[in-house]
XYZ file of C-alpha atoms in Angstrom:
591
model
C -9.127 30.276 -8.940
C -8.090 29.679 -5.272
C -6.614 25.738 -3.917
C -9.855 25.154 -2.595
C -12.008 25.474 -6.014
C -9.516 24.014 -7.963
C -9.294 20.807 -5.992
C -13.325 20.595 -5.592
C -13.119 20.731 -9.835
C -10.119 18.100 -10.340
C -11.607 16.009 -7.987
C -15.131 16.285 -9.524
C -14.115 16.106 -13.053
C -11.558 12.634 -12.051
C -14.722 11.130 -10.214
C -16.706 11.815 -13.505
C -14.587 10.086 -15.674
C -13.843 6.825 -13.544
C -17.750 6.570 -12.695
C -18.577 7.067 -17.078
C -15.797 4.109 -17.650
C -17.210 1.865 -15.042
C -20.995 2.300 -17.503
C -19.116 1.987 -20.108
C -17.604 -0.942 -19.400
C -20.092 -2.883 -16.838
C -19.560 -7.152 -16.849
C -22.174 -8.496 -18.384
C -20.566 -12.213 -16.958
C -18.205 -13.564 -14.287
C -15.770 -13.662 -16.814
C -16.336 -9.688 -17.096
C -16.962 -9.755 -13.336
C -13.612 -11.418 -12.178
C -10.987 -11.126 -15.133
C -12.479 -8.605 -17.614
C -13.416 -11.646 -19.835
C -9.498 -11.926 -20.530
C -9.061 -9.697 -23.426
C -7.039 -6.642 -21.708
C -4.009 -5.313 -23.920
C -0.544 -5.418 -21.935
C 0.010 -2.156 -21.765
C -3.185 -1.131 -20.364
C -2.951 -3.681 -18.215
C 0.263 -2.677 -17.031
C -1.005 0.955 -16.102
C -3.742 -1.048 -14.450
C -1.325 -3.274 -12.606
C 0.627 -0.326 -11.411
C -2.327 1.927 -10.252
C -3.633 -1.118 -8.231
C -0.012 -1.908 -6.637
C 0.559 2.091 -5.957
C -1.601 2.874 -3.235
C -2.031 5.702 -0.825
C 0.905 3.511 1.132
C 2.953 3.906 -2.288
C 1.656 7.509 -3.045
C 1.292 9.051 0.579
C 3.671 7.125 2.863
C 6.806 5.836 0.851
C 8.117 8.996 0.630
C 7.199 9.790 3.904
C 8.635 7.261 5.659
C 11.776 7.914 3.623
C 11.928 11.121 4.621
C 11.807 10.539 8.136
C 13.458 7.419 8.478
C 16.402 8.186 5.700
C 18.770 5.206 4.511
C 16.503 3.023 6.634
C 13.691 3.383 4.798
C 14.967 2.181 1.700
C 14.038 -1.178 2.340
C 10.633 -0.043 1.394
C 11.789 0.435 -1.945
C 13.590 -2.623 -1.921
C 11.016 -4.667 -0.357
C 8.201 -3.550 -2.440
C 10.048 -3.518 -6.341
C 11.754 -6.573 -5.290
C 8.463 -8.350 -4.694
C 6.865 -7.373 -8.305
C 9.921 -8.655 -9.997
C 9.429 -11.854 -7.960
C 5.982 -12.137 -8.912
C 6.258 -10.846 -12.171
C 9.089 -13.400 -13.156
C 8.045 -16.438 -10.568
C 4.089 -16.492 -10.443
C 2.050 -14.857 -13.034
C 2.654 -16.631 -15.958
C 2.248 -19.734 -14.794
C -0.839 -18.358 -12.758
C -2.199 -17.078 -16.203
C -1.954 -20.370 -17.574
C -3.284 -21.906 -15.075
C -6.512 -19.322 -16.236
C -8.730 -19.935 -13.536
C -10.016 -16.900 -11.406
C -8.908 -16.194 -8.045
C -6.021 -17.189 -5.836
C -7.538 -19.979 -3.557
C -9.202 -21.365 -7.146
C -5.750 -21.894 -7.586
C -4.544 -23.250 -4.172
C -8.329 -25.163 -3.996
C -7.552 -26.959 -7.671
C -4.181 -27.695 -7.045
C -4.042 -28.995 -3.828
C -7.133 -31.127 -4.482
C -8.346 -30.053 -1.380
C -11.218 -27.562 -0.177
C -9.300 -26.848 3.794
C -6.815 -25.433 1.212
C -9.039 -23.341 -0.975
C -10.791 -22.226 2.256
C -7.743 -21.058 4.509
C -6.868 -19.257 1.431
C -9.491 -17.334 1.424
C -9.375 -16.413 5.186
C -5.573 -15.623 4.653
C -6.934 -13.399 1.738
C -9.871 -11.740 3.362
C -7.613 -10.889 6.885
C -4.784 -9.197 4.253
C -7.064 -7.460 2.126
C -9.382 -6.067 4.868
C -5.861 -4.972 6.689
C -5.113 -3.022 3.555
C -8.505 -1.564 2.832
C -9.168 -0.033 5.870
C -6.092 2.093 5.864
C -7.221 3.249 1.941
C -10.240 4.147 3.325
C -8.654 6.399 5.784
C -6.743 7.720 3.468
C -9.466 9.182 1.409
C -10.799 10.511 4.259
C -8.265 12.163 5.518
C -7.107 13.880 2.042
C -11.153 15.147 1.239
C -10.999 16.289 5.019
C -7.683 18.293 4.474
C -8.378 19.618 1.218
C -12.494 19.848 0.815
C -13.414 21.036 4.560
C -15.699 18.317 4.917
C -15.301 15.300 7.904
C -13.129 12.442 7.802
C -16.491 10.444 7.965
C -17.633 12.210 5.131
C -14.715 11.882 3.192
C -14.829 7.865 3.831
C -18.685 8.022 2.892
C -17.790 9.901 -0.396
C -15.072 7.671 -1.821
C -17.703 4.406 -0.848
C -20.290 5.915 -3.408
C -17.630 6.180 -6.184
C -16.044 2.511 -5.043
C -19.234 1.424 -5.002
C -20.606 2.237 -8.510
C -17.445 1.396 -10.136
C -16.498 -2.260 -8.543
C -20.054 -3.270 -8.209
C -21.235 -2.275 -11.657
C -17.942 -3.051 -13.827
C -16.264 -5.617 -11.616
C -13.015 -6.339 -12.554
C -13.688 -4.948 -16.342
C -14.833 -1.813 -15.055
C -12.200 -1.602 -12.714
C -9.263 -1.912 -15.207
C -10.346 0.595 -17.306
C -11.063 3.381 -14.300
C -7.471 2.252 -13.301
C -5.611 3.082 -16.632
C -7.154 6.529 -15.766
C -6.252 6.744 -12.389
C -2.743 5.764 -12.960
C -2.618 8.719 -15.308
C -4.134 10.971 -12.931
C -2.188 9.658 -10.175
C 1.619 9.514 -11.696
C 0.808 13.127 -13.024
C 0.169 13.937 -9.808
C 3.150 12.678 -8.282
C 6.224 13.608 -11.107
C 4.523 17.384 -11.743
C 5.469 18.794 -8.026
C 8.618 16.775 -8.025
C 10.156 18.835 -10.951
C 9.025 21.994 -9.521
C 10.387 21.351 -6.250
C 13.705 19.742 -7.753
C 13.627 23.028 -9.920
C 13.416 25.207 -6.648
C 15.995 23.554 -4.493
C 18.837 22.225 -7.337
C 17.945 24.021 -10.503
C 17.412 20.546 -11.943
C 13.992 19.622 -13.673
C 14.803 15.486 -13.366
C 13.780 14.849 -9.494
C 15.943 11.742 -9.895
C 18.893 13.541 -10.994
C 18.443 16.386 -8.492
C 18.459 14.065 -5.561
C 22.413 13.935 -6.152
C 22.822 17.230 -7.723
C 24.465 20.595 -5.507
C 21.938 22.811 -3.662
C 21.228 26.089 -5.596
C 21.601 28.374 -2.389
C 25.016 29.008 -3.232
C 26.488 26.715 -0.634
C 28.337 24.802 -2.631
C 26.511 21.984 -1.220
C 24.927 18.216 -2.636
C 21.401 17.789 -1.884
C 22.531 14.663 0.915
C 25.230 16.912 2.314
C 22.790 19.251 3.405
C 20.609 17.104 4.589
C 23.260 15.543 6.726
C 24.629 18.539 8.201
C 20.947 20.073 8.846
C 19.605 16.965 10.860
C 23.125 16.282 12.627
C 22.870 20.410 13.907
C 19.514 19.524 15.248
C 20.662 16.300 16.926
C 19.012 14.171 14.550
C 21.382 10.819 12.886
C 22.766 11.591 9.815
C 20.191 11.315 6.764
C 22.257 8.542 5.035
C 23.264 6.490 8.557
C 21.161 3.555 9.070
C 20.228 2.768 12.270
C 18.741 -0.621 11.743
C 20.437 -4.135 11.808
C 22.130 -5.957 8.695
C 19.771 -9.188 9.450
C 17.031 -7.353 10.129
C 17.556 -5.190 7.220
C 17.717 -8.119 4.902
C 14.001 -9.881 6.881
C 11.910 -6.843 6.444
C 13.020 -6.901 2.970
C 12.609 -10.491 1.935
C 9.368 -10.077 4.055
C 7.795 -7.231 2.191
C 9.303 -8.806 -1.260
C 7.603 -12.212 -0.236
C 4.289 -10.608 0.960
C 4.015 -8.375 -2.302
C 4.427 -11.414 -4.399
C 1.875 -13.281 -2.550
C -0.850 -10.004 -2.471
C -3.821 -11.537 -4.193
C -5.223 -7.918 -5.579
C -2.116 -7.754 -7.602
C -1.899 -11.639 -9.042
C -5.744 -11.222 -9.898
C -4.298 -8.991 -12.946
C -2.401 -11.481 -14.606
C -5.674 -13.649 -15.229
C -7.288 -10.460 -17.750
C -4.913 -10.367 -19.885
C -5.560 -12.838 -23.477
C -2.473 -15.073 -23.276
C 0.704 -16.109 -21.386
C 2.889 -14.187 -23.181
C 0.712 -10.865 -22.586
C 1.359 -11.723 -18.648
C 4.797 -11.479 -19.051
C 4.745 -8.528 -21.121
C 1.955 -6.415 -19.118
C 4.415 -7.249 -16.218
C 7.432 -5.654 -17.721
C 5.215 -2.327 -18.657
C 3.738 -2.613 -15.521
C 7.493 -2.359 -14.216
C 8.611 0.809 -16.226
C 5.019 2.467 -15.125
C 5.897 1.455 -11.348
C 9.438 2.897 -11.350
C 8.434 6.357 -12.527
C 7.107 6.627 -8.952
C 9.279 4.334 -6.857
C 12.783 6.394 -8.321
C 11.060 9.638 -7.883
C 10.149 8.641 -3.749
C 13.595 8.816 -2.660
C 14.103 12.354 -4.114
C 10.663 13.770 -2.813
C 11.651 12.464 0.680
C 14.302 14.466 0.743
C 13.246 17.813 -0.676
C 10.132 17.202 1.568
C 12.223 17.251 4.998
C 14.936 20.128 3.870
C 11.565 22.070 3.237
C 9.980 21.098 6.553
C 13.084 22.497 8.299
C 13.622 25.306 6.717
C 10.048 26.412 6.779
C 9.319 25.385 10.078
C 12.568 24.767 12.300
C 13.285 28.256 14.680
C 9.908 30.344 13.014
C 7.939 32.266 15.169
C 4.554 30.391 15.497
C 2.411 33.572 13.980
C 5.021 33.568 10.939
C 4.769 29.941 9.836
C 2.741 29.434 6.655
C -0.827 28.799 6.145
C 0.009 24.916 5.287
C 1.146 24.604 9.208
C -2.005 25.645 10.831
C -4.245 23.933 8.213
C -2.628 20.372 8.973
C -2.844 21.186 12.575
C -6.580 21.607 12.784
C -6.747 18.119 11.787
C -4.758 16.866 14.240
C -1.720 15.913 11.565
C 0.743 18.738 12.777
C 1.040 19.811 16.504
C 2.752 22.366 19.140
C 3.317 22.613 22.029
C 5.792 25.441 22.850
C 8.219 23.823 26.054
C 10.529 26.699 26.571
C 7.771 29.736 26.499
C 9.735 31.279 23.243
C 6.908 31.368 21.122
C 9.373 29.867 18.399
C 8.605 26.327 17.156
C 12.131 24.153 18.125
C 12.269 20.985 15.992
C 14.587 18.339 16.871
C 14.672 14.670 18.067
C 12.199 12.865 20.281
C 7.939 13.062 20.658
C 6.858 16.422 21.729
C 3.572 14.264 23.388
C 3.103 11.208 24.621
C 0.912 10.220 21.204
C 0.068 12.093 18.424
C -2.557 15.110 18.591
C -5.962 14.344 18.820
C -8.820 16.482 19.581
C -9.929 14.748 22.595
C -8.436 16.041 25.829
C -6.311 18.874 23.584
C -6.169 22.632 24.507
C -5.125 25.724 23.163
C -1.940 27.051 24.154
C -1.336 30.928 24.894
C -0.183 31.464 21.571
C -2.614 29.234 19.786
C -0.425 25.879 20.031
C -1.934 22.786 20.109
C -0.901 20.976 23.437
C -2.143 17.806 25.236
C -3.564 17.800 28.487
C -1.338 15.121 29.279
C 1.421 16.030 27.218
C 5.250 14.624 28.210
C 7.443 17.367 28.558
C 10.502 15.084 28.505
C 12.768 16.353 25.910
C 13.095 19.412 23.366
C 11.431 19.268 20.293
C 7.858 20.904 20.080
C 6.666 19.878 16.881
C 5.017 16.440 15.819
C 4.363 16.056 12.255
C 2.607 12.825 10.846
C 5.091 11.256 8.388
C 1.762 10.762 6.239
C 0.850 13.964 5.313
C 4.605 15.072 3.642
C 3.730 14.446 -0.109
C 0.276 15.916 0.665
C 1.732 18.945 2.303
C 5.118 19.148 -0.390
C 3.446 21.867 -2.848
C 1.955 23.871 0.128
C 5.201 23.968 2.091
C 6.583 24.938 -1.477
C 4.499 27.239 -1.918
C 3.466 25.569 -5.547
C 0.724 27.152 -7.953
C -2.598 26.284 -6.090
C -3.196 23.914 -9.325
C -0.461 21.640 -8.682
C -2.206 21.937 -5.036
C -5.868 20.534 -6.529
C -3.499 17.983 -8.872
C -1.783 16.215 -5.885
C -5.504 16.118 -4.032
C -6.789 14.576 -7.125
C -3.959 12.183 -7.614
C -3.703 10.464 -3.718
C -7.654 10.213 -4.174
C -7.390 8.134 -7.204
C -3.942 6.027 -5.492
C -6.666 5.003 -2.833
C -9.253 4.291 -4.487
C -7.629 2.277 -7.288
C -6.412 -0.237 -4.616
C -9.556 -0.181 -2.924
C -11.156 -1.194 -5.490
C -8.889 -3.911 -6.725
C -9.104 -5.391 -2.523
C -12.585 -5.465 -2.813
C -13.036 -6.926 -5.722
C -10.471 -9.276 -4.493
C -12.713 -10.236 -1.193
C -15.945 -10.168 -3.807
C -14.461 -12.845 -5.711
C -13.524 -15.229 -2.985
C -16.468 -15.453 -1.228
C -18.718 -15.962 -4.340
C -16.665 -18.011 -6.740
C -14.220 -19.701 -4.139
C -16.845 -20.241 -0.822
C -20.075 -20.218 -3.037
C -19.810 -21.726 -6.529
C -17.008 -24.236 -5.736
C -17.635 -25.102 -1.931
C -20.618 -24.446 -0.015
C -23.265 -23.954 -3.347
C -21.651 -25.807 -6.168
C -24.922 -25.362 -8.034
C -24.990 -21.643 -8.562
C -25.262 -20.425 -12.192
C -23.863 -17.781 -13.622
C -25.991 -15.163 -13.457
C -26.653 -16.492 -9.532
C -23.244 -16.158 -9.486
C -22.514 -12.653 -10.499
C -24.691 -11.173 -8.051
C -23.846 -13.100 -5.626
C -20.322 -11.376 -6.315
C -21.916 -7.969 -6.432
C -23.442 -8.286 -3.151
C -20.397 -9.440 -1.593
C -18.407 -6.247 -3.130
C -21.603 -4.580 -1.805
C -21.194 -5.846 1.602
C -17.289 -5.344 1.689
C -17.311 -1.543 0.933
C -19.721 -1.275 3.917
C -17.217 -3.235 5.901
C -14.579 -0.918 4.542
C -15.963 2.111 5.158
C -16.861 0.891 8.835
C -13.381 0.298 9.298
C -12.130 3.907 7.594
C -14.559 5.737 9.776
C -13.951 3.733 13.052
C -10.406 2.735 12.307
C -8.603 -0.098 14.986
C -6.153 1.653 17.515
C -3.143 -0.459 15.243
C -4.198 0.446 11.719
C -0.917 2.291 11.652
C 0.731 -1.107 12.958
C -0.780 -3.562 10.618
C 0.952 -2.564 7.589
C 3.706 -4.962 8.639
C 1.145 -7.859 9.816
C -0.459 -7.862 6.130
C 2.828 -8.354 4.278
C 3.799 -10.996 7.319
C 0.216 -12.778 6.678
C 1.135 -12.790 2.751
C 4.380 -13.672 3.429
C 3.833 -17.100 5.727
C 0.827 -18.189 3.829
C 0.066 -17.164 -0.041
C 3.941 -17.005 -1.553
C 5.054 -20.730 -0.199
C 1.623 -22.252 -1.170
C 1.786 -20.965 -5.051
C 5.533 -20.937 -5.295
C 5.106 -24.808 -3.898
C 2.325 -25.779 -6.422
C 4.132 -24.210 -9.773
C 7.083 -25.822 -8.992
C 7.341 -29.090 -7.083
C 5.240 -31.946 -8.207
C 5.435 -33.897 -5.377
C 3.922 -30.959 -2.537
C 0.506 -32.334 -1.882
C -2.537 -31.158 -0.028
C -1.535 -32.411 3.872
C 2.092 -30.086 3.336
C 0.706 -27.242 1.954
C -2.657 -27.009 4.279
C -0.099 -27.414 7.255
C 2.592 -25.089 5.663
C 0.244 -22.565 5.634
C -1.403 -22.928 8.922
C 2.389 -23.158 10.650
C 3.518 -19.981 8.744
C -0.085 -18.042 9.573
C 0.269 -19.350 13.149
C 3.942 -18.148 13.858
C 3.364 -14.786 12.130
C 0.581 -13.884 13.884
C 1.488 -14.399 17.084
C 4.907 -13.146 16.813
C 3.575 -9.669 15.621
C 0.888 -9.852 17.660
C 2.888 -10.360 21.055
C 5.382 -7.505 20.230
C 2.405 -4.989 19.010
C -0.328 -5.526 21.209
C 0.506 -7.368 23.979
C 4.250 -6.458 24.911
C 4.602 -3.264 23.416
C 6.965 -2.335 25.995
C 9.554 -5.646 25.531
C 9.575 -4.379 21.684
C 12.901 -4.340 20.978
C 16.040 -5.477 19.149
C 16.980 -7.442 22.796
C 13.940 -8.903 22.603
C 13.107 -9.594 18.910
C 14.517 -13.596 17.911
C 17.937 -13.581 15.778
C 17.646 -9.532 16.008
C 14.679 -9.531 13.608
C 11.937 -6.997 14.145
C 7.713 -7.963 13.811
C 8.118 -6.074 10.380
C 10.156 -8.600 9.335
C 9.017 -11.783 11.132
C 7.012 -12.646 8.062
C 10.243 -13.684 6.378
C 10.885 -16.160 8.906
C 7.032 -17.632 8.782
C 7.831 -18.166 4.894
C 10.570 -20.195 5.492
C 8.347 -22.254 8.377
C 5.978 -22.660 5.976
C 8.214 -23.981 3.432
C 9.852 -26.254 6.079
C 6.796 -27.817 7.417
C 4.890 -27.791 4.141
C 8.079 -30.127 2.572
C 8.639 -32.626 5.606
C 4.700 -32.937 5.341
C 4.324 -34.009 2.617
C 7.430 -35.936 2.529
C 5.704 -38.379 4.754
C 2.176 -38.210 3.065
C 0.947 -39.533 -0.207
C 1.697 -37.658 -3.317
C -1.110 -36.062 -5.351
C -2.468 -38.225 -7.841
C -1.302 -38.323 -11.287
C -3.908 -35.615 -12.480
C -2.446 -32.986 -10.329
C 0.729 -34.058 -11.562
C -0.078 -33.198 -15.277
C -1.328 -30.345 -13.931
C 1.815 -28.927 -12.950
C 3.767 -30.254 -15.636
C 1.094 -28.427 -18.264
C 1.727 -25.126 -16.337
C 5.113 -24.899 -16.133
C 5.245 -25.762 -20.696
C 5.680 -22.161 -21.645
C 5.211 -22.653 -25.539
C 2.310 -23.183 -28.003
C -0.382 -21.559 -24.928
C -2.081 -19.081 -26.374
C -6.086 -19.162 -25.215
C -7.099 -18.716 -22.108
C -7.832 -22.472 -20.064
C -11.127 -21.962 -17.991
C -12.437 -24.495 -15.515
């Protein structure tokens, strides 16, 4: 069977199975609807954990990015495993003994205060809608590439499937489709990594061929090569960073600060059956994590020696099918500068923005070119950084199974975390807004659909926003993980482990740190793009990073606060102190 029948039967058969679990394991109560009624085992829980934190950012971009960006984009990988282990170790536990449902339940019960519990759930809504959106787009971009039907299409597809298995199983049903996607999707990943490792080193372990010598006979490492390529075609060296020591260390404490704080992923602590299961569905949730995050670095690389070689100096009739395929959606585009006919690949944008299909023409020889296209500058060829893992097995040339596989497997990376966001946002406005603000007398079964037609309501939402994406969904990676950062972290962090932070510190912490985030990332991305720069940044520190900055705002104003406020009363106080016991817990505590 060809790629294209082979993907329409993985994906088909993958859909099947996570639509059966969600029957299968529908929530019959909130307690089924929010946590799974508490009573998932570790280990699938860690699988589930992992599927939700690996989305198509962790699955399509990392490696990406890495790939492109070299040494500098390690602080992805930093950023992001750094985070988990800060959660896992600093929050969830406690947060699991703490047993009640959502993150603002949390902020809303301990600070004694419903501002708190409600600009929790704006801070949660604005990060998980940010995230969402670009999952969206991501499925409908991969069933566009690889089944020939529209981007809108593809968004309206991977709806149905959210749909049936969020709103049906809620958080129970959920888990359960994610322990299969997680299979699905780290299959997906590792299987083209040893081939390609295979191809280009001889070495089956991706992570061990990343440092092994080049089997062309050079005589070369992998990173040598690499080096020497990009320097011939003007590019830095592979393994030079180009960014700033202190801005280096802020993107990473932001994204570490944001993950921690990411309210999808702290929502899994609460279905497992006791404390000790948190801590131990956190550490197999780390082992199932790093069999992706090691393997990224490796796949970056193999990815951009094969985009060279196959690529770099080819006449444009000669280049693979893969090329043209990515270029008729607007991923991959030429525009031939010199009249060769040869595709020249080197440093700097070949247009003034990436290729779209509005104002776009044919070249002589079939390139795609802009009407408006810049001609400043040599290289002819933009590729979206995106669409490297998708493209690795084609540019490979891979058996067209491994082809459906890796279709199969960024499908199920999206939706996992789409699902988990939504259920997220479903949660917040029914339990946190409904039943314990603005209609305390709900009951449960008022309750649980209320829930479902919020999750209703926020896949159409989602899929508005994957079909009719904002110009800056590309930008607002960093503004999420900022948001997190300033608000969510300081708040919890704050309330596990100072008894004296009351309800006046933390609602102002929050609203300082959400404040100064916003509008630092927002002036350098949409309203001075031009003055965005490392002259122009404060102490050196890029928007990416800024959200380390509103964290430690937060935590400034949030402490002087309520330094000169009263402290919480003496309930709150045994609160805390009952949290932070860590022995003899071992039911879960519902309010």
């Amino acid at each position: 069977m060809d790629a294209q029948t082979l993907t329409y039967l993985f994906v088909a058969v993958s859909f099947a199975l996570y639509i059966g679990i969600a029957v299968w394991s529908r929530a019959g109560s909130t307690g089924d609807f929010y946590v799974a009624g508490g009573g998932v085992h570790p280990v699938a829980n860690g699988m589930a954990t992992a599927a939700d934190w690996m989305s198509a950012a962790s699955f399509i971009s990392m490696a990406g990015i890495i790939a492109f960006l070299g040494y500098d984009g390690a602080v992805y990988l930093m950023g992001w495993t750094g985070g988990y282990v800060l959660l896992a170790m600093l929050l969830a536990p406690y947060l699991r003994k703490f047993g009640e449902f959502t993150v603002p339940d949390f902020i809303g019960t301990r600070y004694y205060s419903n501002t708190a519990r409600v600009v929790a759930v704006v801070s949660l809504i604005v990060i998980s809608f940010t995230y969402v959106a670009g999952q969206m787009r991501g499925v409908g971009i991969v069933f566009s590439h690889f089944l020939g039907v529209p981007i809108d299409w593809g968004v309206a597809i991977g709806m149905l499937v959210v749909f049936f298995y969020a709103v049906l199983g809620g958080m129970k049903g959920i888990t359960y489709t994610q322990v299969a996607q997680y299979c699905v999707l780290i299959f997906a990943y590792l299987v083209p990594a040893i081939f390609i490792s295979l191809l280009i080193t001889g070495v089956p372990v991706p992570q061990l061929g990343l440092g092994a010598t080049v089997a062309d006979g050079s005589g070369l490492a992998v990173l040598e090569k690499l080096d020497r390529t990009l320097v011939d075609l003007g590019f830095a060296p592979y393994t030079q960073g180009g960014k700033s020591t202190i801005d280096v260390f802020a993107i990473t404490m932001a994204l570490m600060l944001g993950t921690a704080g990411l309210p999808h992923v702290i929502v899994r602590f609460f279905t497992v059956p006791k404390v000790s299961d948190a801590r131990r569905s956190a550490g197999w949730a780390l082992l199932f994590i790093a069999l992706l995050y090691t393997t990224a670095p490796a796949v970056g690389a193999f990815a951009r020696l094969n985009f060279i070689d196959t690529v770099h100096d080819r006449a444009y009739g000669e280049v693979a099918d893969w090329f043209h395929n990515w270029e008729d959606v607007g991923l991959i585009g030429w525009r031939d500068k010199n009249g060769d006919g040869r595709i020249q690949y080197g440093p700097g944008m070949p247009f003034e923005g990436k290729p779209e299909f509005a104002g776009e023409a044919r070249g002589v020889d079939g390139q795609r070119m802009l009407l408006n296209a810049a001609r400043e500058g040599t290289n002819e060829v933009y590729v979206d950084r995106d669409i490297m893992v998708l493209a690795n097995p084609e540019i490979a040339m891979l058996p067209p199974w491994v082809i459906a596989l890796v279709a199969a497997g960024s499908l199920a990376a999206a939706l996992s975390t789409a699902a988990g966001l939504l259920l997220v946002i479903s949660a917040s406005v029914s339990h946190d807004l409904l039943k314990k603000t603005f209609a305390r007398g709900l009951s449960d079964r008022q309750e649980l659909l209320a829930a479902r037609i919020a999750a209703a309501s926020a896949i159409a939402i989602a899929g508005y926003l994957g079909v009719n994406p904002p110009g800056f969904v590309a930008q607002v990676v960093a503004f999420a993980f900022g948001l997190a950062a300033a608000s969510l972290f300081p708040a919890i962090l704050l309330g596990i482990f100072s008894l004296r932070m009351n309800r006046e510190g933390a609602v102002a912490g929050m609203i300082a740190g959400l404040g100064f985030t916003f509008g630092y990332i927002a002036w350098f991305k949409f309203y001075a793009p031009h003055m965005n720069g490392p002259d122009a940044w404060w102490f050196g520190i890029s928007p990416e990073g800024i959200g380390a900055l509103g964290a430690a705002l937060n935590f400034a104003v949030a402490l002087t606060v309520s330094h000169f406020t009263a402290a919480p009363p003496a309930s709150v106080v045994a609160l805390v102190e009952d949290i932070r016991v860590p022995a003899g817990v071992s039911t879960p505590h519902m309010h």
